[in-house]
Short mmCIF file of C-alpha atoms in Angstrom, two decimals:
data_model
loop_
_atom_site.label_atom_id
_atom_site.label_comp_id
_atom_site.label_asym_id
_atom_site.label_seq_id
_atom_site.Cartn_x
_atom_site.Cartn_y
_atom_site.Cartn_z
CA UNK A 139 51.26 140.15 -205.92
CA UNK A 140 52.72 136.68 -204.58
CA UNK A 141 51.95 133.17 -205.75
CA UNK A 142 50.25 132.76 -202.17
CA UNK A 143 48.26 135.94 -202.89
CA UNK A 144 47.43 135.10 -206.59
CA UNK A 145 46.01 131.43 -205.27
CA UNK A 146 44.02 133.09 -202.38
CA UNK A 147 42.18 135.34 -205.17
CA UNK A 148 41.43 132.28 -207.50
CA UNK A 149 39.99 130.70 -204.35
CA UNK A 150 37.96 133.61 -203.69
CA UNK A 151 36.63 133.48 -207.09
CA UNK A 152 35.97 129.83 -206.94
CA UNK A 153 32.28 130.35 -206.53
CA UNK A 154 31.49 132.03 -210.01
CA UNK A 155 33.48 129.12 -211.62
CA UNK A 156 31.77 126.26 -209.70
CA UNK A 157 28.26 127.73 -210.57
CA UNK A 158 29.31 128.00 -214.44
CA UNK A 159 29.33 124.10 -214.50
CA UNK A 160 26.27 122.37 -215.44
CA UNK A 161 24.88 119.84 -212.77
CA UNK A 162 26.16 116.37 -213.44
CA UNK A 163 29.58 117.41 -214.55
CA UNK A 164 31.24 118.55 -211.48
CA UNK A 165 28.09 119.63 -209.62
CA UNK A 166 28.07 123.12 -207.72
CA UNK A 167 31.72 122.15 -206.20
CA UNK A 168 34.84 123.64 -207.49
CA UNK A 169 37.13 121.15 -209.18
CA UNK A 170 40.80 121.23 -209.00
CA UNK A 171 41.15 121.44 -212.69
CA UNK A 172 39.06 124.78 -212.82
CA UNK A 173 41.34 126.74 -210.49
CA UNK A 174 43.57 129.27 -212.30
CA UNK A 175 47.42 127.83 -212.26
CA UNK A 176 49.03 130.06 -209.47
CA UNK A 177 52.57 129.80 -211.40
CA UNK A 178 51.00 130.76 -214.57
CA UNK A 179 48.82 133.52 -213.16
CA UNK A 180 51.44 134.85 -211.05
CA UNK A 181 54.29 134.80 -213.27
CA UNK A 182 53.69 137.98 -214.96
CA UNK A 183 53.27 139.70 -211.72
CA UNK A 184 56.07 138.08 -209.94
CA UNK A 185 58.69 138.66 -212.67
CA UNK A 186 57.42 142.03 -213.81
CA UNK A 187 60.38 144.74 -213.68
CA UNK A 188 59.73 147.91 -211.69
CA UNK A 189 61.78 151.24 -211.46
CA UNK A 190 63.61 149.21 -208.37
CA UNK A 191 66.64 147.34 -209.41
CA UNK A 192 66.63 143.49 -209.53
CA UNK A 193 68.48 140.74 -210.82
CA UNK A 194 71.75 142.30 -209.52
CA UNK A 195 74.65 140.22 -210.51
CA UNK A 196 78.36 140.71 -210.31
CA UNK A 197 80.57 139.38 -213.23
CA UNK A 198 83.92 140.49 -214.83
CA UNK A 199 84.76 142.15 -218.38
CA UNK A 200 88.60 142.78 -217.55
CA UNK A 201 90.97 142.23 -214.79
CA UNK A 202 89.32 140.81 -211.50
CA UNK A 203 92.12 142.88 -209.38
CA UNK A 204 91.14 146.31 -210.71
CA UNK A 205 87.70 145.90 -212.15
CA UNK A 206 84.09 144.85 -211.18
CA UNK A 207 81.12 144.75 -213.51
CA UNK A 208 77.77 144.77 -212.34
CA UNK A 209 74.78 144.14 -214.15
CA UNK A 210 70.86 144.86 -213.09
CA UNK A 211 67.40 145.05 -214.79
CA UNK A 212 64.67 147.47 -214.38
CA UNK A 213 61.46 148.74 -215.93
CA UNK A 214 61.99 150.29 -219.58
CA UNK A 215 61.19 153.67 -218.22
CA UNK A 216 64.33 154.31 -216.33
CA UNK A 217 66.59 155.33 -218.97
CA UNK A 218 69.63 156.35 -216.70
CA UNK A 219 71.14 154.16 -214.65
CA UNK A 220 74.35 154.24 -212.14
CA UNK A 221 76.37 152.30 -209.83
CA UNK A 222 77.69 154.10 -206.60
CA UNK A 223 80.83 152.44 -205.10
CA UNK A 224 83.40 153.29 -202.12
CA UNK A 225 85.87 151.29 -200.19
CA UNK A 226 83.88 149.58 -197.53
CA UNK A 227 84.20 151.20 -193.94
CA UNK A 228 83.07 149.95 -190.66
CA UNK A 229 80.06 151.86 -190.14
CA UNK A 230 77.79 153.66 -192.44
CA UNK A 231 80.34 156.44 -193.19
CA UNK A 232 79.82 156.30 -197.10
CA UNK A 233 76.09 157.82 -196.56
CA UNK A 234 74.75 161.19 -195.80
CA UNK A 235 75.09 161.71 -192.33
CA UNK A 236 71.22 163.67 -192.18
CA UNK A 237 69.65 161.50 -195.07
CA UNK A 238 70.84 158.22 -195.18
CA UNK A 239 69.44 157.43 -198.54
CA UNK A 240 71.93 159.51 -200.13
CA UNK A 241 75.60 158.72 -200.48
CA UNK A 242 78.20 160.74 -199.03
CA UNK A 243 79.79 162.88 -201.89
CA UNK A 244 82.92 163.05 -200.49
CA UNK A 245 83.76 159.25 -200.45
CA UNK A 246 81.28 157.74 -202.95
CA UNK A 247 82.30 157.30 -206.98
CA UNK A 248 79.61 157.33 -209.38
CA UNK A 249 79.47 155.40 -213.02
CA UNK A 250 76.97 155.47 -215.44
CA UNK A 251 75.79 152.57 -217.10
CA UNK A 252 75.23 151.35 -220.26
CA UNK A 253 71.63 150.38 -221.06
CA UNK A 254 70.21 147.68 -223.34
CA UNK A 255 66.38 147.37 -224.16
CA UNK A 256 64.92 143.76 -224.16
CA UNK A 257 61.40 142.46 -224.60
CA UNK A 258 60.54 139.50 -223.27
CA UNK A 259 57.02 137.46 -223.38
CA UNK A 260 56.28 139.03 -220.08
CA UNK A 261 57.14 142.39 -220.32
CA UNK A 262 59.68 145.23 -221.96
CA UNK A 263 62.66 145.71 -219.68
CA UNK A 264 65.85 147.33 -219.42
CA UNK A 265 69.15 145.90 -218.38
CA UNK A 266 71.99 148.01 -217.23
CA UNK A 267 75.47 147.42 -216.67
CA UNK A 268 78.33 149.38 -215.04
CA UNK A 269 82.01 148.61 -215.06
CA UNK A 270 83.91 149.98 -211.67
CA UNK A 271 87.40 150.60 -212.68
CA UNK A 272 90.64 151.79 -211.02
CA UNK A 273 90.01 149.51 -208.04
CA UNK A 274 92.72 148.52 -205.74
CA UNK A 275 93.63 144.70 -205.47
CA UNK A 276 92.62 142.43 -202.78
CA UNK A 277 90.29 145.12 -201.28
CA UNK A 278 86.59 145.29 -200.05
CA UNK A 279 84.15 147.77 -201.49
CA UNK A 280 80.67 148.74 -200.90
CA UNK A 281 78.42 149.72 -203.71
CA UNK A 282 74.43 150.31 -204.91
CA UNK A 283 72.86 150.41 -208.06
CA UNK A 284 69.95 152.58 -209.16
CA UNK A 285 68.75 155.56 -211.24
CA UNK A 286 69.38 158.30 -208.63
CA UNK A 287 65.73 157.62 -206.76
CA UNK A 288 65.49 154.11 -206.68
CA UNK A 289 68.25 152.33 -205.26
CA UNK A 290 69.17 148.75 -204.49
CA UNK A 291 70.89 147.82 -200.93
CA UNK A 292 74.47 148.44 -200.29
CA UNK A 293 76.24 145.30 -201.20
CA UNK A 294 79.92 144.06 -200.63
CA UNK A 295 82.50 142.70 -203.21
CA UNK A 296 86.19 142.14 -202.86
CA UNK A 297 88.68 142.46 -205.44
CA UNK A 298 91.01 140.04 -206.52
CA UNK A 299 94.76 140.00 -205.47
CA UNK A 300 97.40 141.15 -207.94
CA UNK A 301 99.29 137.93 -207.21
CA UNK A 302 98.77 134.05 -206.86
CA UNK A 303 97.16 134.25 -203.38
CA UNK A 304 95.12 131.17 -202.41
CA UNK A 305 91.31 131.24 -202.97
CA UNK A 306 88.28 129.29 -203.54
CA UNK A 307 85.60 129.07 -205.92
CA UNK A 308 82.18 127.18 -206.13
CA UNK A 309 81.51 124.83 -209.36
CA UNK A 310 77.73 123.74 -210.10
CA UNK A 311 76.34 121.76 -212.96
CA UNK A 312 72.83 122.07 -214.41
CA UNK A 313 70.30 123.69 -212.11
CA UNK A 314 67.84 124.16 -215.07
CA UNK A 315 64.52 122.71 -213.90
CA UNK A 316 62.21 123.74 -210.83
CA UNK A 317 65.35 126.04 -209.92
CA UNK A 318 63.39 128.56 -207.35
CA UNK A 319 61.94 125.52 -205.38
CA UNK A 320 64.65 122.74 -205.80
CA UNK A 321 67.96 124.11 -206.82
CA UNK A 322 67.71 127.17 -204.27
CA UNK A 323 68.61 124.79 -201.53
CA UNK A 324 71.77 123.80 -203.43
CA UNK A 325 73.51 126.95 -204.33
CA UNK A 326 72.47 128.34 -200.62
CA UNK A 327 74.14 125.32 -198.91
CA UNK A 328 76.93 125.76 -201.14
CA UNK A 329 77.53 129.36 -200.01
CA UNK A 330 77.16 128.35 -196.37
CA UNK A 331 80.06 126.03 -196.53
CA UNK A 332 82.03 128.30 -198.61
CA UNK A 333 80.89 132.27 -197.92
CA UNK A 334 84.27 133.45 -199.18
CA UNK A 335 84.48 131.89 -202.22
CA UNK A 336 85.81 134.27 -205.02
CA UNK A 337 82.83 133.30 -207.50
CA UNK A 338 80.51 130.55 -208.75
CA UNK A 339 81.31 129.09 -211.73
CA UNK A 340 78.42 127.66 -213.86
CA UNK A 341 78.61 124.89 -216.36
CA UNK A 342 75.59 125.67 -218.27
CA UNK A 343 71.90 125.21 -218.30
CA UNK A 344 71.19 127.57 -215.50
CA UNK A 345 67.44 127.50 -216.71
CA UNK A 346 65.47 125.07 -218.89
CA UNK A 347 63.73 127.40 -221.70
CA UNK A 348 65.89 129.83 -223.05
CA UNK A 349 63.27 132.27 -223.50
CA UNK A 350 61.26 132.02 -220.47
CA UNK A 351 61.74 135.19 -218.56
CA UNK A 352 60.06 133.51 -215.54
CA UNK A 353 62.62 130.96 -215.19
CA UNK A 354 65.55 133.60 -215.48
CA UNK A 355 63.79 135.34 -212.61
CA UNK A 356 63.43 132.10 -210.92
CA UNK A 357 67.15 131.69 -210.80
CA UNK A 358 67.97 134.91 -209.51
CA UNK A 359 65.36 134.31 -206.77
CA UNK A 360 67.13 130.96 -205.88
CA UNK A 361 70.40 132.80 -205.28
CA UNK A 362 68.85 135.49 -203.61
CA UNK A 363 72.07 138.11 -202.05
CA UNK A 364 74.59 135.59 -203.33
CA UNK A 365 74.91 137.10 -206.95
CA UNK A 366 75.15 140.35 -205.42
CA UNK A 367 78.28 139.79 -203.31
CA UNK A 368 79.84 136.78 -205.22
CA UNK A 369 80.86 137.37 -208.92
CA UNK A 370 78.80 134.72 -211.60
CA UNK A 371 81.26 132.88 -214.41
CA UNK A 372 79.09 130.82 -216.53
CA UNK A 373 79.22 128.91 -219.89
CA UNK A 374 76.05 128.35 -221.94
CA UNK A 375 74.28 125.23 -222.14
CA UNK A 376 71.83 123.76 -224.57
CA UNK A 377 69.13 125.02 -222.61
CA UNK A 378 70.28 128.68 -223.04
CA UNK A 379 70.30 127.89 -226.66
CA UNK A 380 66.99 128.53 -228.96
CA UNK A 381 66.28 125.40 -230.84
CA UNK A 382 65.03 126.82 -234.19
CA UNK A 383 68.00 129.12 -235.03
CA UNK A 384 70.81 127.46 -232.83
CA UNK A 385 71.74 130.75 -231.47
CA UNK A 386 72.24 131.96 -227.78
CA UNK A 387 69.18 133.18 -225.81
CA UNK A 388 68.40 136.93 -225.96
CA UNK A 389 68.94 137.02 -222.20
CA UNK A 390 72.46 135.94 -222.02
CA UNK A 391 74.41 139.19 -223.05
CA UNK A 392 72.25 141.60 -221.41
CA UNK A 393 72.19 139.31 -218.26
CA UNK A 394 75.74 138.66 -217.90
CA UNK A 395 78.85 141.06 -218.51
CA UNK A 396 81.70 138.67 -219.35
CA UNK A 397 85.10 139.35 -221.01
CA UNK A 398 84.83 140.19 -224.91
CA UNK A 399 88.39 138.45 -225.52
CA UNK A 400 87.07 135.18 -227.35
CA UNK A 401 87.43 134.26 -231.16
CA UNK A 402 86.63 136.94 -233.77
CA UNK A 403 83.54 134.68 -234.93
CA UNK A 404 79.76 135.96 -234.68
CA UNK A 405 77.69 134.43 -232.17
CA UNK A 406 80.51 133.28 -229.83
CA UNK A 407 80.66 136.73 -228.29
CA UNK A 408 80.64 136.32 -224.40
CA UNK A 409 80.24 132.65 -224.55
CA UNK A 410 83.81 131.74 -225.29
CA UNK A 411 86.42 133.99 -223.34
CA UNK A 412 89.13 133.69 -220.86
CA UNK A 413 89.82 135.38 -217.30
CA UNK A 414 92.91 134.93 -215.11
CA UNK A 415 92.36 134.90 -211.57
CA UNK A 416 95.19 134.74 -208.98
CA UNK A 417 97.25 132.47 -210.94
CA UNK A 418 94.62 130.60 -212.52
CA UNK A 419 93.48 130.89 -216.24
CA UNK A 420 89.71 129.95 -216.41
CA UNK A 421 88.58 129.31 -220.16
CA UNK A 422 85.01 129.03 -221.23
CA UNK A 423 84.36 127.35 -224.56
CA UNK A 424 81.09 126.76 -226.11
CA UNK A 425 80.09 123.25 -226.53
CA UNK A 426 76.83 124.35 -228.82
CA UNK A 427 78.40 125.70 -231.88
CA UNK A 428 81.04 126.40 -234.05
CA UNK A 429 83.54 123.81 -232.51
CA UNK A 430 86.28 123.97 -235.22
CA UNK A 431 86.19 127.81 -235.27
CA UNK A 432 87.22 127.89 -231.64
CA UNK A 433 90.30 125.78 -232.09
CA UNK A 434 92.94 128.68 -233.09
CA UNK A 435 91.63 130.56 -230.42
CA UNK A 436 92.00 128.16 -228.00
CA UNK A 437 95.34 127.44 -228.97
CA UNK A 438 96.60 130.74 -228.38
CA UNK A 439 95.04 131.00 -225.38
CA UNK A 440 96.52 128.12 -223.87
CA UNK A 441 99.87 128.91 -225.38
CA UNK A 442 100.00 132.22 -224.00
CA UNK A 443 98.86 131.10 -220.35
CA UNK A 444 101.47 132.66 -218.07
CA UNK A 445 99.83 130.87 -214.99
CA UNK A 446 100.51 127.73 -213.04
CA UNK A 447 96.98 126.18 -213.43
CA UNK A 448 94.56 126.14 -215.96
CA UNK A 449 90.64 125.34 -215.68
CA UNK A 450 88.59 125.16 -218.51
CA UNK A 451 84.61 124.84 -218.56
CA UNK A 452 81.86 124.09 -220.94
CA UNK A 453 78.51 122.14 -220.93
CA UNK A 454 78.61 119.00 -223.13
CA UNK A 455 81.18 116.67 -221.79
CA UNK A 456 84.37 114.96 -223.57
CA UNK A 457 83.42 112.02 -221.85
CA UNK A 458 79.80 111.19 -221.19
CA UNK A 459 78.60 109.75 -217.98
CA UNK A 460 75.07 109.04 -219.68
CA UNK A 461 74.81 106.12 -222.48
CA UNK A 462 73.92 107.90 -225.87
CA UNK A 463 75.61 111.25 -225.09
CA UNK A 464 78.86 111.02 -226.66
CA UNK A 465 80.49 114.40 -228.21
CA UNK A 466 83.33 112.81 -230.60
CA UNK A 467 83.70 116.03 -232.12
CA UNK A 468 84.36 118.16 -229.25
CA UNK A 469 86.87 115.40 -228.03
CA UNK A 470 88.98 115.48 -231.19
CA UNK A 471 89.03 119.15 -231.58
CA UNK A 472 89.83 120.36 -228.18
CA UNK A 473 91.43 117.44 -225.92
CA UNK A 474 94.68 117.25 -228.15
CA UNK A 475 95.37 120.74 -227.14
CA UNK A 476 94.30 120.28 -223.52
CA UNK A 477 97.10 117.53 -223.32
CA UNK A 478 99.67 119.59 -225.36
CA UNK A 479 99.46 122.49 -223.04
CA UNK A 480 98.54 120.59 -219.44
CA UNK A 481 95.19 121.70 -218.75
CA UNK A 482 94.42 120.55 -215.12
CA UNK A 483 90.88 120.24 -214.95
CA UNK A 484 87.74 120.46 -217.31
CA UNK A 485 84.24 121.31 -215.55
CA UNK A 486 81.19 120.18 -217.37
CA UNK A 487 77.44 119.33 -217.13
CA UNK A 488 74.35 118.22 -219.70
CA UNK A 489 74.66 114.55 -218.13
CA UNK A 490 72.43 115.08 -215.13
CA UNK A 491 74.72 112.76 -212.97
CA UNK A 492 77.78 112.70 -211.33
CA UNK A 493 81.40 111.52 -212.80
CA UNK A 494 84.85 112.51 -212.03
CA UNK A 495 87.91 110.62 -214.04
CA UNK A 496 91.26 109.90 -213.25
CA UNK A 497 94.20 111.56 -215.08
CA UNK A 498 93.02 111.27 -218.85
CA UNK A 499 94.96 112.11 -222.01
CA UNK A 500 94.03 111.60 -225.66
CA UNK A 501 95.68 108.24 -225.33
CA UNK A 502 92.50 107.01 -223.43
CA UNK A 503 90.40 107.97 -226.35
CA UNK A 504 91.94 105.19 -228.61
CA UNK A 505 90.46 102.68 -226.13
CA UNK A 506 87.04 101.25 -226.62
CA UNK A 507 84.93 103.19 -224.32
CA UNK A 508 82.79 100.55 -222.87
CA UNK A 509 85.52 98.37 -221.43
CA UNK A 510 84.35 97.17 -218.01
CA UNK A 511 85.91 99.43 -215.32
CA UNK A 512 87.35 96.10 -213.70
CA UNK A 513 89.51 96.01 -216.52
CA UNK A 514 91.40 99.52 -215.88
CA UNK A 515 94.65 98.05 -215.37
CA UNK A 516 94.21 96.61 -219.18
CA UNK A 517 93.08 99.83 -220.21
CA UNK A 518 96.00 101.97 -218.86
CA UNK A 519 98.57 99.50 -220.10
CA UNK A 520 96.80 99.20 -223.81
CA UNK A 521 96.86 103.19 -223.76
CA UNK A 522 100.36 103.40 -223.07
CA UNK A 523 101.33 100.89 -226.03
CA UNK A 524 98.68 103.04 -227.95
CA UNK A 525 100.47 106.42 -227.31
CA UNK A 526 103.63 106.05 -225.21
CA UNK A 527 104.40 109.39 -224.99
CA UNK A 528 101.54 110.26 -223.16
CA UNK A 529 101.29 106.96 -221.09
CA UNK A 530 100.57 106.90 -217.45
CA UNK A 531 103.23 106.42 -214.74
CA UNK A 532 101.91 105.01 -211.65
CA UNK A 533 103.42 106.14 -208.60
CA UNK A 534 103.64 103.10 -206.11
CA UNK A 535 105.35 105.09 -203.36
CA UNK A 536 102.48 105.74 -200.91
CA UNK A 537 104.78 107.75 -198.56
CA UNK A 538 102.92 111.18 -197.50
CA UNK A 539 99.51 109.93 -198.92
CA UNK A 540 96.77 109.83 -196.53
CA UNK A 541 95.48 106.50 -195.22
CA UNK A 542 92.97 104.96 -197.62
CA UNK A 543 94.06 107.54 -200.57
CA UNK A 544 95.46 106.60 -203.95
CA UNK A 545 98.19 108.73 -205.50
CA UNK A 546 98.99 108.57 -209.36
CA UNK A 547 101.41 110.50 -211.04
CA UNK A 548 100.70 110.41 -214.72
CA UNK A 549 100.13 112.95 -217.81
CA UNK A 550 96.50 114.19 -218.26
CA UNK A 551 93.60 116.19 -217.16
CA UNK A 552 90.79 115.51 -214.63
CA UNK A 553 87.14 115.43 -216.23
CA UNK A 554 84.25 116.38 -214.00
CA UNK A 555 80.51 116.15 -214.77
CA UNK A 556 78.03 117.03 -212.03
CA UNK A 557 74.79 118.25 -211.79
CA UNK A 558 73.09 120.71 -209.09
CA UNK A 559 69.33 120.80 -210.08
CA UNK A 560 66.62 118.00 -209.69
CA UNK A 561 66.70 116.56 -213.04
CA UNK A 562 68.07 113.06 -212.95
CA UNK A 563 69.55 110.50 -215.89
CA UNK A 564 70.86 106.90 -215.19
CA UNK A 565 74.62 106.55 -215.11
CA UNK A 566 76.49 104.69 -217.95
CA UNK A 567 79.98 102.55 -217.63
CA UNK A 568 83.01 104.21 -218.34
CA UNK A 569 86.51 102.65 -216.95
CA UNK A 570 87.80 106.52 -217.03
CA UNK A 571 85.45 107.36 -214.22
CA UNK A 572 86.72 106.88 -210.60
CA UNK A 573 83.84 108.50 -208.86
CA UNK A 574 80.31 108.47 -210.18
CA UNK A 575 76.81 108.86 -208.60
CA UNK A 576 73.39 109.00 -209.83
CA UNK A 577 70.11 110.91 -208.40
CA UNK A 578 71.89 113.42 -206.12
CA UNK A 579 72.28 117.08 -206.47
CA UNK A 580 75.95 117.98 -205.80
CA UNK A 581 78.20 121.41 -205.45
CA UNK A 582 81.77 121.60 -205.62
CA UNK A 583 84.23 123.82 -203.96
CA UNK A 584 87.60 124.12 -205.29
CA UNK A 585 90.52 125.65 -203.08
CA UNK A 586 93.98 126.38 -205.06
CA UNK A 587 97.19 127.18 -203.40
CA UNK A 588 100.42 127.62 -204.74
CA UNK A 589 101.23 124.19 -206.17
CA UNK A 590 98.23 122.27 -204.90
CA UNK A 591 94.44 122.28 -206.14
CA UNK A 592 91.90 120.48 -203.76
CA UNK A 593 88.40 119.78 -205.13
CA UNK A 594 85.74 118.34 -202.84
CA UNK A 595 82.01 117.38 -204.35
CA UNK A 596 79.09 117.58 -201.61
CA UNK A 597 75.55 116.45 -201.40
CA UNK A 598 72.69 118.85 -201.38
CA UNK A 599 72.74 118.34 -197.34
CA UNK A 600 76.45 119.16 -197.19
CA UNK A 601 78.04 115.49 -196.95
CA UNK A 602 81.18 114.85 -198.63
CA UNK A 603 80.66 112.83 -201.78
CA UNK A 604 84.35 113.02 -203.49
CA UNK A 605 87.41 114.41 -203.05
CA UNK A 606 91.01 114.79 -204.77
CA UNK A 607 94.29 116.60 -204.54
CA UNK A 608 96.05 117.77 -207.64
CA UNK A 609 99.70 118.47 -206.96
CA UNK A 610 102.25 120.51 -209.57
CA UNK A 611 105.62 118.94 -210.08
CA UNK A 612 108.51 121.10 -210.59
CA UNK A 613 109.34 118.65 -213.53
CA UNK A 614 106.70 116.04 -214.93
CA UNK A 615 102.88 115.48 -214.55
CA UNK A 616 100.72 116.43 -212.05
CA UNK A 617 100.13 113.85 -208.67
CA UNK A 618 96.70 113.02 -208.17
CA UNK A 619 95.72 111.87 -204.73
CA UNK A 620 92.26 110.42 -204.61
CA UNK A 621 90.97 110.35 -200.98
CA UNK A 622 87.07 110.23 -200.86
CA UNK A 623 85.68 108.50 -198.01
CA UNK A 624 85.02 105.05 -198.55
CA UNK A 625 81.84 104.92 -196.82
CA UNK A 626 80.39 107.49 -198.74
CA UNK A 627 76.97 105.76 -200.00
CA UNK A 628 76.92 106.23 -204.04
CA UNK A 629 73.12 106.04 -204.79
CA UNK A 630 72.28 103.43 -207.57
CA UNK A 631 70.09 104.82 -210.87
CA UNK A 632 67.14 105.76 -209.72
CA UNK A 633 65.61 106.31 -213.44
CA UNK A 634 65.07 109.76 -215.19
CA UNK A 635 63.54 112.29 -213.52
#
């Protein structure tokens, strides 16, 4: 039953409710407060699992060039589950000619899924994960999932190339609140703008309440078919954590199959991991717990990186964009390693604003946080004095720089905080940030090709909000070219929402 149907049923029942009120309270008229809440009444019906697969999502556990993981949900009566897959064809050759509900056994491979039973506040459900292996790099496949009788639709995925070919990905901060009604337009606009993105990276707080099954259902409904064809990478936020015992939501591991190559520390499984994709090492850290325990693993993971680029994601920012939310323990533990091993880009969430830094090193950490932005030149010189070996070198040669752009060559990492959902906070003031914004839902598209990383942030309406290019230099630090349009309006603080 849809929410609309549930609401209609409540209205049909209204006379009984209205007559139950004694005269003088609401008379014989139905009062709006007497109506059953459609959302509450319909949640169990809307998000109850059935034998049909739902919440289908692509992820990776191993090499994206030769494997693909897929997870889905059914009711608890489905105890056997399978994935069928084959090379994508121009026509429906992968199904039986006489009965198109059946796969063509001469073309289609079958993989059995591993099943986890999980009891939510709404119902008991089975979560199934299948890993498709021995795939060919840079190849499009078609697949479906089911129990042999009840099947999902056929969908496509494309394996990664085995070499550092150009690619793009979508990055979003907190979806969190009113996900289906107000976040869906953002993720769908991002997909419209970049339909061939290799994956979507979520920097935590996908939902608001860790245990709320209807919120997880709303997250899947908002993305629609996107998760079935564009893999998901995600790091947990504080809202994926139970407040009482500081543990990650029981939804997390049944829902997502992520690499199991993190530190051997109980509780961090599939929240701390790395994945190599076409010349880039992506690293997920868990900023909710066990910060110091992740340091040895992080050092080894960064030191062993054979690739040109390194992108790290976690939820709580090293440099906060909202006052009163500083995270010095994270910064002191992790930033020295980011500096030592040349991490290029750090993607974060949590502060419900937008903030993008200049190239930053731990030297900037020695400077008072709340220096006015107009004093940035002084901050830079103080930073150089504080740590000469990490000091910035400003490149004044503006040749080959687009008109209106700024080029800087210096050591350091670009840090980004972003938000894609409707919950908004006020901005703080920090000289490290080169571009900020409040009261704006955003998505980001990152494109990597050879020695160039291109980053663009867009509003929910698809308007450019921020942009920069990082270029790898054969010797020496990265070059950062900032070229966000000067006429892009930056919203003022509109208060917490």
